[in-house]
Coordinates of C-alpha atoms and ligand atoms in Angstrom, one line a residue:
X1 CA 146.4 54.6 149.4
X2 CA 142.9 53.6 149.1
X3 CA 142.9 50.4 151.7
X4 CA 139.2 49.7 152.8
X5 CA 140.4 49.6 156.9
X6 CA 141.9 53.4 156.5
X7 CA 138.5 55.0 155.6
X8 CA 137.3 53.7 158.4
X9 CA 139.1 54.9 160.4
X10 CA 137.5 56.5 163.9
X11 CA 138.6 60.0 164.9
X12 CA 138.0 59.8 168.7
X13 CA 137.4 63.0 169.6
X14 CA 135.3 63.8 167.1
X15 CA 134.2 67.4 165.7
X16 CA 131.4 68.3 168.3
X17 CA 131.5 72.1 169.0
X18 CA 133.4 71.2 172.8
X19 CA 136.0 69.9 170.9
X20 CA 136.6 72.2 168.0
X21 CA 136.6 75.2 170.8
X22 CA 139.3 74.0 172.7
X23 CA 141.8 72.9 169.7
X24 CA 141.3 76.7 168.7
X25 CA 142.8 78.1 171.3
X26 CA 146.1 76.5 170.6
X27 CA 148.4 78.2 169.0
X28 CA 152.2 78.0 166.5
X29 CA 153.7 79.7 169.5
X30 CA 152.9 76.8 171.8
X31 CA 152.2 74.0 169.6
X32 CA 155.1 74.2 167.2
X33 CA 157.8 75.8 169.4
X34 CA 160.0 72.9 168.8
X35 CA 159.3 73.8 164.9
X36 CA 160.0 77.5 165.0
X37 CA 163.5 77.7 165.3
X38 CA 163.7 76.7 161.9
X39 CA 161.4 78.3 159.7
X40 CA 162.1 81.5 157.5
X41 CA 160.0 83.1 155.2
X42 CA 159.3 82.0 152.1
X43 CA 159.2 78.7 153.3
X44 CA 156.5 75.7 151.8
X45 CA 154.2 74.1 154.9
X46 CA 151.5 71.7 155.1
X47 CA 149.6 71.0 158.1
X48 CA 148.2 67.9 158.6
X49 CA 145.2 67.4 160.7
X50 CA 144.8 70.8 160.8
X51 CA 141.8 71.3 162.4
X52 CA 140.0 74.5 163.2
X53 CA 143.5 75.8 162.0
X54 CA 144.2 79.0 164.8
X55 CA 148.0 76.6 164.6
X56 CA 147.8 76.7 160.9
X57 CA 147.4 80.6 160.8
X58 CA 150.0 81.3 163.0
X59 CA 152.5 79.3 160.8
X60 CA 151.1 81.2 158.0
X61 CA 151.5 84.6 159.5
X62 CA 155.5 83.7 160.1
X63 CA 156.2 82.5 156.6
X64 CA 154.9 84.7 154.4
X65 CA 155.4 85.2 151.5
X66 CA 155.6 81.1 151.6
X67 CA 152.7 78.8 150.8
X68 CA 150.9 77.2 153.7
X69 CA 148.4 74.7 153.4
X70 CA 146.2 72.9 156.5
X71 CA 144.4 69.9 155.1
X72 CA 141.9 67.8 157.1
X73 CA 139.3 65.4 156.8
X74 CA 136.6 67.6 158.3
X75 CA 134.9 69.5 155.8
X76 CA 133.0 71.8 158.0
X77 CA 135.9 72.2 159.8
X78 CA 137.8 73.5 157.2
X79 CA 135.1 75.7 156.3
X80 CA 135.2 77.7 159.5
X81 CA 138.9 77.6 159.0
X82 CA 138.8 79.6 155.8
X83 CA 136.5 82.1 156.9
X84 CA 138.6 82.5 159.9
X85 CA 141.9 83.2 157.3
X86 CA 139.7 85.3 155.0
X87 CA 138.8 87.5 157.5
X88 CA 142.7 88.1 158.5
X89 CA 143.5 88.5 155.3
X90 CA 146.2 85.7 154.9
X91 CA 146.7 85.4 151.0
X92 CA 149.3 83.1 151.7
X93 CA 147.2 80.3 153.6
X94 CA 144.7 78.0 151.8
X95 CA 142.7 74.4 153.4
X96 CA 142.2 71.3 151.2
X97 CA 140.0 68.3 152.2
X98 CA 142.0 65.3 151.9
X99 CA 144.0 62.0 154.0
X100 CA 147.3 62.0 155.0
X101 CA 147.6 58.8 153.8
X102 CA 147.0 60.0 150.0
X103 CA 148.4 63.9 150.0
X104 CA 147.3 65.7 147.0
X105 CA 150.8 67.2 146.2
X106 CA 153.7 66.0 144.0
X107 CA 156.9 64.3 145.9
X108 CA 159.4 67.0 147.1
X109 CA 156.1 69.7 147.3
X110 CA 157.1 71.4 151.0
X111 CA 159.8 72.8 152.9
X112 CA 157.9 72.1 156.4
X113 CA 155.4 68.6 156.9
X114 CA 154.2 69.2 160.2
X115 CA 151.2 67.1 162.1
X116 CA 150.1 68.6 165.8
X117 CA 148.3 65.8 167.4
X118 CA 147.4 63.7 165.1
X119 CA 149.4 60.3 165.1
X120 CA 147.6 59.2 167.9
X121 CA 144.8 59.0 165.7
X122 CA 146.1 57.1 163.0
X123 CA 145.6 53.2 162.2
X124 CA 148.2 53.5 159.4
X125 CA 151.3 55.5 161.4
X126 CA 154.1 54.0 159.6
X127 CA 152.3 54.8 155.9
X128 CA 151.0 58.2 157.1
X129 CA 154.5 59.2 158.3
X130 CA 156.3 58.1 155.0
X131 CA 153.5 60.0 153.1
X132 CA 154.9 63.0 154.8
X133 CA 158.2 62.6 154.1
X134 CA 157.7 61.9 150.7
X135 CA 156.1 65.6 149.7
X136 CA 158.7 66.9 151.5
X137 CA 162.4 68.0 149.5
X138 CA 164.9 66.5 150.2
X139 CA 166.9 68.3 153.3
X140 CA 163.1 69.4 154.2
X141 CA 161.4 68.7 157.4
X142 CA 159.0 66.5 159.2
X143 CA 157.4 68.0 162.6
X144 CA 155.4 65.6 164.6
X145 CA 153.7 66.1 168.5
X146 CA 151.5 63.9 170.2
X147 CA 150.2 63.9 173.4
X148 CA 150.8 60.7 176.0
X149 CA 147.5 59.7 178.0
X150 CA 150.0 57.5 180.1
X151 CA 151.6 60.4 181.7
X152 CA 148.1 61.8 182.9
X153 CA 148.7 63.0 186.8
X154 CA 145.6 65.1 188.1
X155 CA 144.4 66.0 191.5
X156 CA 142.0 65.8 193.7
X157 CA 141.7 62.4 193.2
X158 CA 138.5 61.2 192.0
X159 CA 137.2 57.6 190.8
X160 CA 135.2 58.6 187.8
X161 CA 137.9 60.7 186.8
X162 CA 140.6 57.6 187.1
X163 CA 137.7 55.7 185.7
X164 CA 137.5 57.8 182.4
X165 CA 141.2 57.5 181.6
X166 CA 140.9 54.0 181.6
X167 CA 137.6 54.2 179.6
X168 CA 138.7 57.0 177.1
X169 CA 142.3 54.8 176.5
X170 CA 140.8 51.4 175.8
X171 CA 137.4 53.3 173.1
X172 CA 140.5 55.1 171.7
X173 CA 142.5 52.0 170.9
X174 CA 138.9 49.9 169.6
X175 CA 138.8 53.0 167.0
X176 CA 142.6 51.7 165.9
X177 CA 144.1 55.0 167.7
X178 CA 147.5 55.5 170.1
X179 CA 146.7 57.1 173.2
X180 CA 150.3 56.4 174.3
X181 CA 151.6 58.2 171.2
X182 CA 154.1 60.8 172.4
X183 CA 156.6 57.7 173.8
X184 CA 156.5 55.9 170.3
X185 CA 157.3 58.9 168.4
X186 CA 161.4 58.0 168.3
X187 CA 160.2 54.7 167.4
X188 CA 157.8 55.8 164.3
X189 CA 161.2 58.0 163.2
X190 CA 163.5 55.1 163.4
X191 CA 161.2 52.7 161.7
X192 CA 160.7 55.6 158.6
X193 CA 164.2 55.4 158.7
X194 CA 164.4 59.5 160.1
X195 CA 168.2 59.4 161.7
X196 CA 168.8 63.2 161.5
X197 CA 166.1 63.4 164.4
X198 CA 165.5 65.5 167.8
X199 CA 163.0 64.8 170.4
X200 CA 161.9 67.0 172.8
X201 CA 158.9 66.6 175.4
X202 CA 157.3 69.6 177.2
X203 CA 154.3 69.2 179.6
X204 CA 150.7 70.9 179.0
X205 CA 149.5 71.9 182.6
X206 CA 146.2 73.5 184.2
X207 CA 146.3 74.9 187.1
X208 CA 145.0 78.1 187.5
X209 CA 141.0 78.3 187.7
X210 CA 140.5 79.6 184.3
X211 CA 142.6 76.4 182.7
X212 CA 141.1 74.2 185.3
X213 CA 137.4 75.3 184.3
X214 CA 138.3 75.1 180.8
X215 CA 139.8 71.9 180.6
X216 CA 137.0 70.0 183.3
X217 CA 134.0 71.7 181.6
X218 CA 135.3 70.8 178.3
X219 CA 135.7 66.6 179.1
X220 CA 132.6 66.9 180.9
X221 CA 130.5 68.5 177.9
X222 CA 132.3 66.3 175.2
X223 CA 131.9 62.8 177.6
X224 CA 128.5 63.7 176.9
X225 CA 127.8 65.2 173.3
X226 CA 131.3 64.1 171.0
X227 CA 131.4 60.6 169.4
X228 CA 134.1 60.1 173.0
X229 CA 131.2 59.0 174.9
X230 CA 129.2 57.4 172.7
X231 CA 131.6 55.1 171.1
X232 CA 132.7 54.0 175.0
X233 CA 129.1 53.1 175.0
X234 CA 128.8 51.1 172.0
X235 CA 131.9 49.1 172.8
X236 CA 130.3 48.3 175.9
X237 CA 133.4 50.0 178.4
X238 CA 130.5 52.7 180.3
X239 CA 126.9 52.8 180.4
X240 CA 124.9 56.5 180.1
X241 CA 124.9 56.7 183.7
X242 CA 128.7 56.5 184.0
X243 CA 129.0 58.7 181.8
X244 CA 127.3 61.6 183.3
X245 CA 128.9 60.3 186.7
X246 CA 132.1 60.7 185.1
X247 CA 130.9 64.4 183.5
X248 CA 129.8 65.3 187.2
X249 CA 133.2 64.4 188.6
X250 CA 134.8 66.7 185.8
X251 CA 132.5 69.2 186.6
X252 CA 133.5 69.1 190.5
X253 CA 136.9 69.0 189.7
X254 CA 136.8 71.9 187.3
X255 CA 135.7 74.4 190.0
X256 CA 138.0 72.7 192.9
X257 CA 140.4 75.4 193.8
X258 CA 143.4 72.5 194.4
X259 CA 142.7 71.2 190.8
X260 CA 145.7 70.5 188.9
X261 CA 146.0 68.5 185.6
X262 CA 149.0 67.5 183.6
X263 CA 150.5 65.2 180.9
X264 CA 153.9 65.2 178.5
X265 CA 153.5 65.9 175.0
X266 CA 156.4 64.8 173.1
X267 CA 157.7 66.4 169.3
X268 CA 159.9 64.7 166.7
X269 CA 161.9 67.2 164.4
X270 CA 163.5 65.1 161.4
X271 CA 165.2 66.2 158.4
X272 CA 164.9 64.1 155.7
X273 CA 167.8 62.7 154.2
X274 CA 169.7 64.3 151.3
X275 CA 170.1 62.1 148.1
X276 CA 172.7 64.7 146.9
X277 CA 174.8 64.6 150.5
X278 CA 174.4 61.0 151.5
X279 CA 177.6 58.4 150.6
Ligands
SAM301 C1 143.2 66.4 167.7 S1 142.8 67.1 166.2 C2 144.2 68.2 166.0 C3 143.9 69.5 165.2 C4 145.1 70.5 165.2 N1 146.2 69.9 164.5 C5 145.4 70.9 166.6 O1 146.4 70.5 167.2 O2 144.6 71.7 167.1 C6 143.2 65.9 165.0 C7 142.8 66.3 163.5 O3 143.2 65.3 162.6 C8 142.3 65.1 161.6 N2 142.5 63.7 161.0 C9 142.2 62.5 161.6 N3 142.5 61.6 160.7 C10 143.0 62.2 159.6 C11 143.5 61.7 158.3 N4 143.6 60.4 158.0 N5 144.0 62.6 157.4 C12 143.9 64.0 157.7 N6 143.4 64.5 158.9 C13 143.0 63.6 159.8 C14 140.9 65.2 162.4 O4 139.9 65.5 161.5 C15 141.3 66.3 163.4 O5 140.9 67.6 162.8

């Protein structure tokens, strides 16, 4: 697809360093636990969105001998991400610079399509999701999570903090993003028409001081150097000065030893349909 809208399109987080550090520490353990179950080696897996990849390598490391590929739009990204795999020697893992809305790969390509967080990105969810299921083989399967920034419950309370999720949701939907992602995922299925489908939520949680200062240091450094803040500012939802008021109140809150964050993340395992089986 080569639509003019779609290469516009506004990741909202961006690729500052703040960012990139925390999606590395995730890893297939956590992020695809819904997926594992059902890999064996041998198996065929792209990962869309792949990011800084430590998910991607983890995937790799269970199904070799099989191919795995992470693709992205961030070149640099991908860069680190290959060094990364080259220096763990995973011969079976490769990155390749392109959209999911035009994958590279012939129709029935992968075993395994599998996107960690990045629906809730997309302008195009519908296309991107059938774009999936197309390089995937028939009986194959297509692994989506997204996280659901309506779910957000935090303490101590704070106004700056409340402030920000209101601010982050409404820049996120100007860039043509889904902040509310995770409770439309049956719905994406449905409309793709995915009826061999399981949905699971599980809920991401900080509350010991080392995830607490993580997580609060992290918003408050990427509120004021990733594309998060700045965008909020173009479009006219927080002035510099909130910004760094809501940074502050991160910062408190990182530190306060009754700090507690959490918010439901919810995964979409669907098989797509077999020609050969189907009436
Ligand atoms: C929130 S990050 C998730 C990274 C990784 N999957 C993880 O969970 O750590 C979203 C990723 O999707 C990528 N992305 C955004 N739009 C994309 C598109 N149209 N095609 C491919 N990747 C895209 C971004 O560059 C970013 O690396």
């Amino acid at each position: 697809m080569t639509d003019e809208p779609l290469r516009h399109e506004k990741y909202t987080h961006g690729h500052a360093p703040a960012v990139l550090r925390q999606h590395a520490l995730r890893t297939a353990e956590e992020a695809a636990a819904f997926l594992l179950p059902e890999l064996r080696p041998g198996m065929r897996l792209l990962d869309v969105g792949c990011g800084p990849g430590s998910i991607t390598r983890g995937l790799a490391e269970r199904l070799a001998p099989g191919q795995v590929i992470g693709l992205d739009l961030s070149r640099e990204t991908l860069d680190a991400a290959r060094r990364e795999a080259t220096a763990r020697g995973l011969e079976n893992l490769r990155y390749e610079e392109a959209s999911v809305y035009d994958l590279p790969f012939p129709d029935a390509s992968f075993d395994v399509a599998y996107a960690h967080q990045v629906f809730q990105h997309l302008r195009e969810r519908g296309a991107a999701l059938r774009e999936m299921l197309r390089v995937v083989r028939p009986g194959g399967l297509v692994a989506v999570r997204d996280v659901d920034w309506g779910t957000v419950a935090y303490w101590p309370r704070d106004p700056w903090i409340d402030r920000f999720v209101e601010v982050h949701q409404r820049t996120w939907y100007q860039n043509g993003g889904e902040p509310q992602m995770g409770r439309q995922i049956r719905a994406l299925f449905n409309a793709a028409g995915v009826s061999d489908l399981q949905i699971t939520a599980t809920v991401w949680c900080y509350a010991t001081r080392t995830e607490t200062a993580e997580w609060g240091q992290s918003y408050a450094e990427r509120l004021l150097t990733s594309p998060m803040g700045e965008r909020a500012v173009e479009y006219g939802y927080a002035s510099r000065a909130e910004l760094e008021a809501m940074a502050a109140a991160f910062r408190a809150w990182a530190s306060h030893p009754d700090a507690l964050w959490a918010f439901i993340h919810v995964a979409a395992l669907g098989w797509k349909a077999n020609k050969a089986s189907s009436p």
